Tab-separated table of C-alpha atoms in Angstrom:
chain	number	residue	atom	x	y	z
A	21	MET	CA	-73.333	-31.591	11.395
A	22	TYR	CA	-71.257	-28.292	13.098
A	23	LYS	CA	-72.257	-27.461	16.345
A	24	GLY	CA	-71.012	-24.113	16.656
A	25	LYS	CA	-71.223	-20.409	15.358
A	26	PHE	CA	-69.632	-19.289	12.194
A	27	TYR	CA	-67.673	-16.131	11.368
A	28	PHE	CA	-69.211	-15.823	7.887
A	29	GLN	CA	-71.612	-17.144	6.301
A	30	GLU	CA	-73.048	-16.553	2.251
A	31	ASN	CA	-75.036	-18.958	0.522
A	32	ASP	CA	-73.612	-22.260	0.740
A	33	PHE	CA	-70.395	-21.096	2.220
A	34	LYS	CA	-69.318	-21.176	5.811
A	35	LEU	CA	-66.406	-20.005	7.801
A	36	ILE	CA	-64.898	-20.839	11.302
A	37	ASN	CA	-62.485	-18.605	12.873
A	38	GLY	CA	-61.000	-20.606	15.917
A	39	ASP	CA	-58.362	-22.675	17.247
A	40	SER	CA	-58.577	-25.769	14.793
A	41	LEU	CA	-58.421	-28.081	17.816
A	42	LYS	CA	-61.269	-26.634	19.559
A	43	VAL	CA	-63.523	-26.228	16.418
A	44	LEU	CA	-62.738	-29.833	14.830
A	45	LYS	CA	-64.447	-31.099	18.096
A	46	LYS	CA	-67.755	-29.475	17.063
A	47	PHE	CA	-68.404	-31.852	14.230
A	48	GLU	CA	-70.623	-34.851	14.534
A	49	ASP	CA	-68.876	-38.124	13.523
A	50	ARG	CA	-69.080	-39.126	9.816
A	51	SER	CA	-70.915	-36.194	8.627
A	52	ILE	CA	-68.520	-34.713	6.427
A	53	ASP	CA	-67.979	-35.843	2.649
A	54	THR	CA	-64.597	-34.571	1.733
A	55	ILE	CA	-62.162	-32.647	3.436
A	56	PHE	CA	-59.343	-30.142	2.086
A	57	ALA	CA	-56.749	-28.946	4.543
A	58	ASP	CA	-54.111	-26.550	3.953
A	59	PRO	CA	-52.369	-26.880	7.779
A	60	PRO	CA	-49.208	-24.714	8.987
A	61	TYR	CA	-45.857	-25.698	6.918
A	62	PHE	CA	-43.971	-24.422	9.870
A	63	LEU	CA	-42.056	-22.237	7.988
A	64	SER	CA	-41.665	-19.347	11.115
A	65	ASN	CA	-38.258	-19.613	11.357
A	66	ASN	CA	-36.828	-15.853	10.945
A	67	GLY	CA	-35.697	-16.547	7.294
A	68	ILE	CA	-36.656	-13.913	4.301
A	69	ILE	CA	-38.808	-14.407	0.903
A	70	CYS	CA	-38.901	-12.364	-2.258
A	71	LYS	CA	-42.135	-11.063	-2.561
A	72	GLY	CA	-43.022	-8.509	-5.238
A	73	GLY	CA	-39.298	-7.854	-5.363
A	74	ARG	CA	-39.023	-6.925	-1.966
A	75	MET	CA	-37.276	-9.369	0.864
A	76	VAL	CA	-40.088	-10.011	3.539
A	77	SER	CA	-39.733	-11.994	6.664
A	78	VAL	CA	-41.594	-15.427	6.353
A	79	ASN	CA	-42.703	-15.145	9.831
A	80	LYS	CA	-46.727	-15.210	9.923
A	81	GLY	CA	-47.189	-15.869	13.666
A	82	ASN	CA	-47.181	-18.035	16.238
A	83	TRP	CA	-49.618	-20.589	14.823
A	84	ASP	CA	-46.710	-21.305	12.210
A	85	LYS	CA	-43.973	-21.721	14.579
A	86	CYS	CA	-42.893	-25.020	15.735
A	87	ASN	CA	-40.657	-26.056	19.227
A	88	SER	CA	-39.491	-29.519	18.020
A	89	LEU	CA	-40.285	-32.304	15.409
A	90	LYS	CA	-42.063	-34.178	18.368
A	91	ASP	CA	-44.276	-31.436	18.877
A	92	LYS	CA	-45.177	-30.520	15.310
A	93	HIS	CA	-45.939	-34.500	14.650
A	94	ASN	CA	-48.205	-34.347	18.134
A	95	PHE	CA	-50.016	-31.635	16.527
A	96	ASN	CA	-50.757	-32.600	13.202
A	97	LYS	CA	-51.928	-36.524	14.833
A	98	LYS	CA	-54.687	-34.457	16.894
A	99	TRP	CA	-56.159	-32.528	14.076
A	100	ILE	CA	-55.995	-35.939	11.846
A	101	VAL	CA	-57.450	-38.175	14.017
A	102	GLU	CA	-60.566	-35.907	14.510
A	103	CYS	CA	-60.855	-35.700	10.956
A	104	TYR	CA	-60.846	-39.624	10.665
A	105	ARG	CA	-63.851	-39.591	13.136
A	106	PHE	CA	-66.084	-36.968	11.278
A	107	LEU	CA	-65.242	-37.689	7.508
A	108	LYS	CA	-67.672	-39.991	6.454
A	109	ASP	CA	-66.309	-43.909	5.700
A	110	ASN	CA	-66.983	-43.734	2.023
A	111	TRP	CA	-65.392	-40.500	1.095
A	112	THR	CA	-61.523	-38.575	1.348
A	113	ILE	CA	-59.015	-35.878	2.563
A	114	TRP	CA	-56.630	-34.209	0.535
A	115	ILE	CA	-53.792	-32.218	2.914
A	116	SER	CA	-51.454	-29.857	0.896
A	117	GLY	CA	-47.856	-29.065	2.446
A	118	THR	CA	-44.371	-28.507	1.707
A	119	LEU	CA	-41.615	-30.570	2.798
A	120	HIS	CA	-41.616	-28.792	5.856
A	121	ASN	CA	-44.390	-30.776	7.427
A	122	ILE	CA	-46.163	-33.165	4.619
A	123	TYR	CA	-44.016	-36.241	5.570
A	124	SER	CA	-45.234	-36.105	9.249
A	125	ILE	CA	-48.400	-35.672	8.308
A	126	GLY	CA	-48.421	-38.327	5.893
A	127	MET	CA	-47.134	-40.452	8.642
A	128	ALA	CA	-49.839	-39.148	10.803
A	129	LEU	CA	-52.562	-40.176	7.953
A	130	GLU	CA	-51.146	-43.976	8.401
A	131	GLU	CA	-51.030	-43.719	12.056
A	132	SER	CA	-54.616	-42.576	12.387
A	133	GLY	CA	-56.109	-45.308	10.078
A	134	PHE	CA	-56.080	-43.517	6.430
A	135	LYS	CA	-54.498	-45.445	3.782
A	136	ILE	CA	-52.490	-42.661	1.075
A	137	ILE	CA	-54.438	-43.443	-2.354
A	138	ASN	CA	-52.209	-40.493	-4.106
A	139	ASN	CA	-49.438	-38.021	-3.655
A	140	ILE	CA	-49.681	-35.451	-5.845
A	141	THR	CA	-47.037	-33.220	-7.022
A	142	TRP	CA	-48.276	-29.634	-7.745
A	143	GLN	CA	-45.397	-27.907	-9.805
A	144	LYS	CA	-45.944	-24.408	-9.723
A	145	THR	CA	-45.323	-22.121	-13.034
A	146	ASN	CA	-44.229	-19.196	-11.101
A	147	PRO	CA	-42.195	-19.733	-7.993
A	148	LEU	CA	-40.595	-17.755	-5.437
A	149	PRO	CA	-37.101	-16.817	-6.336
A	150	ASN	CA	-34.439	-19.042	-4.253
A	151	LEU	CA	-33.044	-15.809	-2.459
A	152	ALA	CA	-30.117	-18.059	-0.332
A	153	CYS	CA	-28.859	-19.782	-3.306
A	154	LYS	CA	-28.390	-22.345	-0.965
A	155	THR	CA	-31.320	-25.131	-2.504
A	156	PHE	CA	-32.743	-25.694	-5.509
A	157	LYS	CA	-35.606	-23.217	-5.934
A	158	HIS	CA	-38.803	-24.873	-4.200
A	159	SER	CA	-40.965	-25.178	-7.052
A	160	THR	CA	-43.581	-27.541	-5.901
A	161	GLU	CA	-45.581	-28.651	-3.276
A	162	THR	CA	-47.680	-32.246	-2.380
A	163	ILE	CA	-51.054	-32.862	-1.704
A	164	LEU	CA	-51.282	-35.914	-0.242
A	165	TRP	CA	-55.239	-37.831	-1.099
A	166	ALA	CA	-56.262	-40.321	1.411
A	167	ARG	CA	-58.829	-42.469	2.304
A	168	LYS	CA	-60.303	-44.070	5.340
A	169	ASN	CA	-58.322	-47.586	5.540
A	170	LEU	CA	-61.438	-49.247	5.589
A	171	PRO	CA	-60.826	-52.418	3.030
A	172	LYS	CA	-64.152	-53.792	2.229
A	173	VAL	CA	-65.498	-49.165	1.617
A	174	LYS	CA	-65.112	-48.193	-1.807
A	175	TYR	CA	-64.374	-44.691	-1.603
A	176	LYS	CA	-65.856	-41.934	-3.855
A	177	PHE	CA	-63.950	-41.284	-7.494
A	178	ASN	CA	-65.401	-40.074	-10.319
A	179	TYR	CA	-62.711	-41.393	-12.830
A	180	ASN	CA	-64.818	-40.519	-15.916
A	181	LEU	CA	-65.654	-37.311	-15.134
A	182	MET	CA	-62.260	-36.531	-14.336
A	183	LYS	CA	-60.777	-38.091	-18.040
A	184	GLU	CA	-63.729	-35.965	-19.609
A	185	LEU	CA	-62.277	-32.733	-17.975
A	186	ASN	CA	-58.859	-33.320	-18.866
A	187	ASN	CA	-59.682	-33.964	-22.766
A	188	ASN	CA	-60.422	-37.382	-22.619
A	189	LYS	CA	-57.185	-38.198	-20.953
A	190	GLN	CA	-56.256	-39.889	-17.383
A	191	VAL	CA	-55.343	-37.130	-14.797
A	192	LYS	CA	-51.668	-37.475	-13.735
A	193	ASP	CA	-50.239	-36.870	-10.661
A	194	VAL	CA	-48.759	-33.620	-11.194
A	195	TRP	CA	-50.646	-31.110	-11.835
A	196	THR	CA	-49.418	-27.983	-13.155
A	197	THR	CA	-49.942	-24.553	-12.403
A	198	SER	CA	-49.577	-20.803	-11.306
A	199	LEU	CA	-49.544	-20.104	-7.659
A	200	THR	CA	-52.629	-18.172	-6.301
A	201	LYS	CA	-52.990	-14.807	-7.971
A	202	PRO	CA	-52.513	-11.614	-5.410
A	203	SER	CA	-55.802	-10.328	-6.415
A	204	GLU	CA	-57.497	-13.774	-5.487
A	205	LYS	CA	-55.695	-13.655	-1.722
A	206	ASN	CA	-56.490	-10.042	-1.470
A	207	LYS	CA	-60.386	-11.173	-2.156
A	208	VAL	CA	-59.987	-13.110	1.303
A	209	ASN	CA	-58.302	-10.684	3.224
A	210	ILE	CA	-61.460	-7.916	2.445
A	211	LEU	CA	-63.809	-10.250	2.898
A	212	LEU	CA	-62.263	-11.391	6.325
A	213	LYS	CA	-61.392	-7.140	6.946
A	214	SER	CA	-65.051	-6.619	6.645
A	215	TYR	CA	-66.586	-9.166	9.138
């Protein structure tokens, strides 16, 4: 499945640290059931946000910066083409993002042989305040759910289980939940720092 070294491994959980474009090449063809990707949003533009009541920089690092629209789209195409290669034909990919990158991702999916099944809106119950007061408050993210565009191949989706888990109602494409709690983010940071 993966021909490389793991940064951290515990039971079935495996964490890989590295340049995504290099790491993805180490996966064998059609070896992965499901992909959930949370690629860079390319928000590092020297702006500020409110975090814990304080103004902090949005800059996360060079990995979150992009010089041009063309560079952004080329990056998205490269990693999505790799995902197409190692995703099993009858499984799916989920990609989250904001307006800053999700439209390029959608185009890159289609250009790379995927078909978008759903555009899911994640409505945040506790979005960060809008300090600039020049736009509507950003309270949603998008999750694109896609499959390989292979008309004769059925993709995996357990409709009955999803309905059962949702009080016997069809699951809508708008999901309302809070942001990731700081305590959950801290657990990941502690885990990474300890290895």
